[in-house]
Amino acid sequence: MTEDKEWRIALAGNPNTGKSTLFNALTGLRQHTGNWPGKTVVHAEGSFTYNDKTYKIIDLPGTYSLLSNSADEEVARDFIIFEKPDVTIVVLDATALERNLNLALQVLEMTDQVIVCINLIDEARKKGIEINKSLLSKKLGVPVLTISARNGEGIDELLKTIDLMVNGKIKTNPLKLQYGPDIEEKIAKLIPLVTKLFGTEYPARWVALRLLDGDHSLLDALKRDYHSSVRRMTANGYSCSC
Amino acid sequence: MMDSTKLVPLSNCSPGQKFKIVQLELIGTMRYRLLDLGFVPGAVISVQQKSPLGDPTAFRVNNTMIALREEESSKIFGEVIEND
Amino acid sequence: MDTHAAVNREKSFQELVKYAESLSNTQTRDRIVSHIFQTTKKICNDVVSYNQKEKPNPTEKLDRIFTSKIWGFPIMLAMLAVVIYITIAGANIPSSMLANFFGWLEGYLTLAFKAINAPDWLYGILVLGLYRGTAWVVSVMLPPMAIFFPIFSLLENYGYLPRVAFNMDRLFKKAGAHGKQSLTMAMGFGCNAAAIMSTRIIESPRERMIAILTNNFVPCNGRWPTLILLSSLFMAASFTDELSTMVTAAVVVGMVLFGIVVTLSVSWILSKTALKGIPTHYTLELPPYRNPKIWNTIVRATLDKSFYVLKRAVTVAAPAGVLTWILANTYIGDTSILLTIVHFLDPFAKSLGLDGFILMAFILGLPANEIVLPILLMGYLSTGALTEIEDMSTLKQIFIDHGWTWLTALNTMLFSLLHYPCGTTLINIYKETKSKKWTFAAFAIPTVLAITITFVINQIVRLLGLI
């Protein structure tokens, strides 16, 4: 028997990390957008089933960061914050981990339900790059897997991890960066105000940080979403996100 | 700004040279974008290849090739640490 | 909860923003960002180890060839030519096989309709309109697209496209446009409507608008087959078989190059006038070359593309076929509506080196470029004895019977390359720009250009007595 609920998974990652390859490996041909050249820039959706669960998977635009330097980054950021996927998979390039990890740290500040997937591990091995994934997992506080989406390596383990995570069997403790005393003090001042205004709708610490770095596009997006959530509440308790 | 030592802009380097970044004289989005890509102070980058028409130039940073136009690379300052 | 409460919340939101502003300063963001970098660096030092010295990198060697001063541009041109050549050479046989198959099937459909004594109008709408329109789109569009896109995807997955952007950047910069515009153009080869969305990779609004307004000058999947068909029928007809494929390919490559020249020129003019400004920041990642999973890529691209063409055939070509048939068979007085329109358009169309049928086909083809050629042929066929199109030579005869010359073919190709974007693309442009004014510009600029260029060519050719 298949459960009725459709779980939603978002794929985030730098451009050219094989995100689309992983997307294709998971969905096969069950995807709703054509495979146009340049496909990575238009967000694609697909679905798959595993262990009697149905998953919808959303391939977010490939970005280097989520601090809204471009329209792409806003799309990816808004999805994670406002659509609240059940699991966010961050795909990293094993051969350029240092640059890729920046994005992972940013995602960890936004949501707890994260799986870090180090892709292109076969290429890294060839180059003599070794990654201690259990140590990385300990540091990040979320599951870390090494995969090669091209060769199908590690996909099974990924599916199992997703399954465990949506079942609530994995307790994560994502790394929250500490920004030094004076910034932390400001964050501490803002968090209660953010919680008062939005409740637990958004990750308060993360919103406080964005308020501090003056991310106007986020403020606008918050305002938009916030108005529609007010409307949602006023519609006689009806919850409708249309 | 430039009085201290022999800091040179990245745009003065030619393919084959290695360059250590000391500072970025850029502000705003472009600064963050370059930081995102790994053009951070202290990073060592190697100059790879010029486009057939002379500009942009490809740089190897953090194991990735990134192409920049002269407008940007001329604002990244540092020192040449190695010649081929 | 009422409006009053909402106003209050709005107010407290503003206050929160103000308060946060008072806490932060210009350094804050810099410090937050650099803190993230320091952390990643520390983590990587602990978890990543490098076991061997850096080996010579094959990507660097390949880049020395693909982006070299001498070979960079010739290789790009050669790649384009080879892809188009393979498409044309490979599509011929399956195209005529499909046309034969549909013709054969039509015979049986006709018999079936006769057997049940179906009225003429029903037969007309369903077989001559709907069936033929759909069959046409499928047999002309499917084979070239099912060949072109797998090859293109292989190049993309290999990592060649970013090198094109790298090589071409200087030209785009000179035109006041963004270097990544060449990536959005590459996407336009597939579908302009999708390419409009892909312009999101360009951060600066000004340069993104230029990319949106000029994307149409790249022939999309609905126009490739028109270009290929007309150039093989008219430009390459006098050559032997082997040569004619080459000549067809050369003409199509020429069209693509001309489209690129137009793109650069229009971008340049826009950046000097309505979209003034200096080129903004630019960074481009050149990912390592990776051998694509060849069969996987081919199967996926072929299936995707075939499915897409078939879907379009059913959703757009079928209704267009029905509409054309109705227009051609509804009479006001003793002229059909279709002919009335054609006669009305004819004088203007003639001044462009086209004719009323061609212009009508382009107008009715607004929803999708795929249907321009089928509508045109149905228009022609509705005027004379109904010929069944059995192969490509009967096709050419239909055109010649209606007075086509090489000039008609050339100007039809140019008009197809340059004219307004299809309906879907225009809708996407509106969605992305949220501006009626710019959407109209995206319609008007190409249209004016298409009319001007075909007009000028027609006048020159006639003046010089070349025809």
JSON list of C-alpha atoms in Angstrom, two decimals, chain C residues 84 142 242 244 263 265 320 346 379 391 442:
[
{"chain": "C", "resi": 84, "resn": "ILE", "atom": "CA", "xyz": [23.41, 20.83, -38.71]},
{"chain": "C", "resi": 142, "resn": "LEU", "atom": "CA", "xyz": [10.07, 15.04, -35.63]},
{"chain": "C", "resi": 242, "resn": "GLU", "atom": "CA", "xyz": [25.91, 14.39, -51.71]},
{"chain": "C", "resi": 244, "resn": "SER", "atom": "CA", "xyz": [23.09, 19.12, -51.88]},
{"chain": "C", "resi": 263, "resn": "THR", "atom": "CA", "xyz": [21.29, 39.64, -32.28]},
{"chain": "C", "resi": 265, "resn": "SER", "atom": "CA", "xyz": [23.49, 44.48, -33.78]},
{"chain": "C", "resi": 320, "resn": "ALA", "atom": "CA", "xyz": [-4.74, 25.05, -36.67]},
{"chain": "C", "resi": 346, "resn": "ASP", "atom": "CA", "xyz": [-1.05, 39.92, -51.26]},
{"chain": "C", "resi": 379, "resn": "GLY", "atom": "CA", "xyz": [-3.65, 27.13, -48.11]},
{"chain": "C", "resi": 391, "resn": "ASP", "atom": "CA", "xyz": [7.42, 12.98, -51.33]},
{"chain": "C", "resi": 442, "resn": "ALA", "atom": "CA", "xyz": [9.58, 42.13, -28.14]}
]
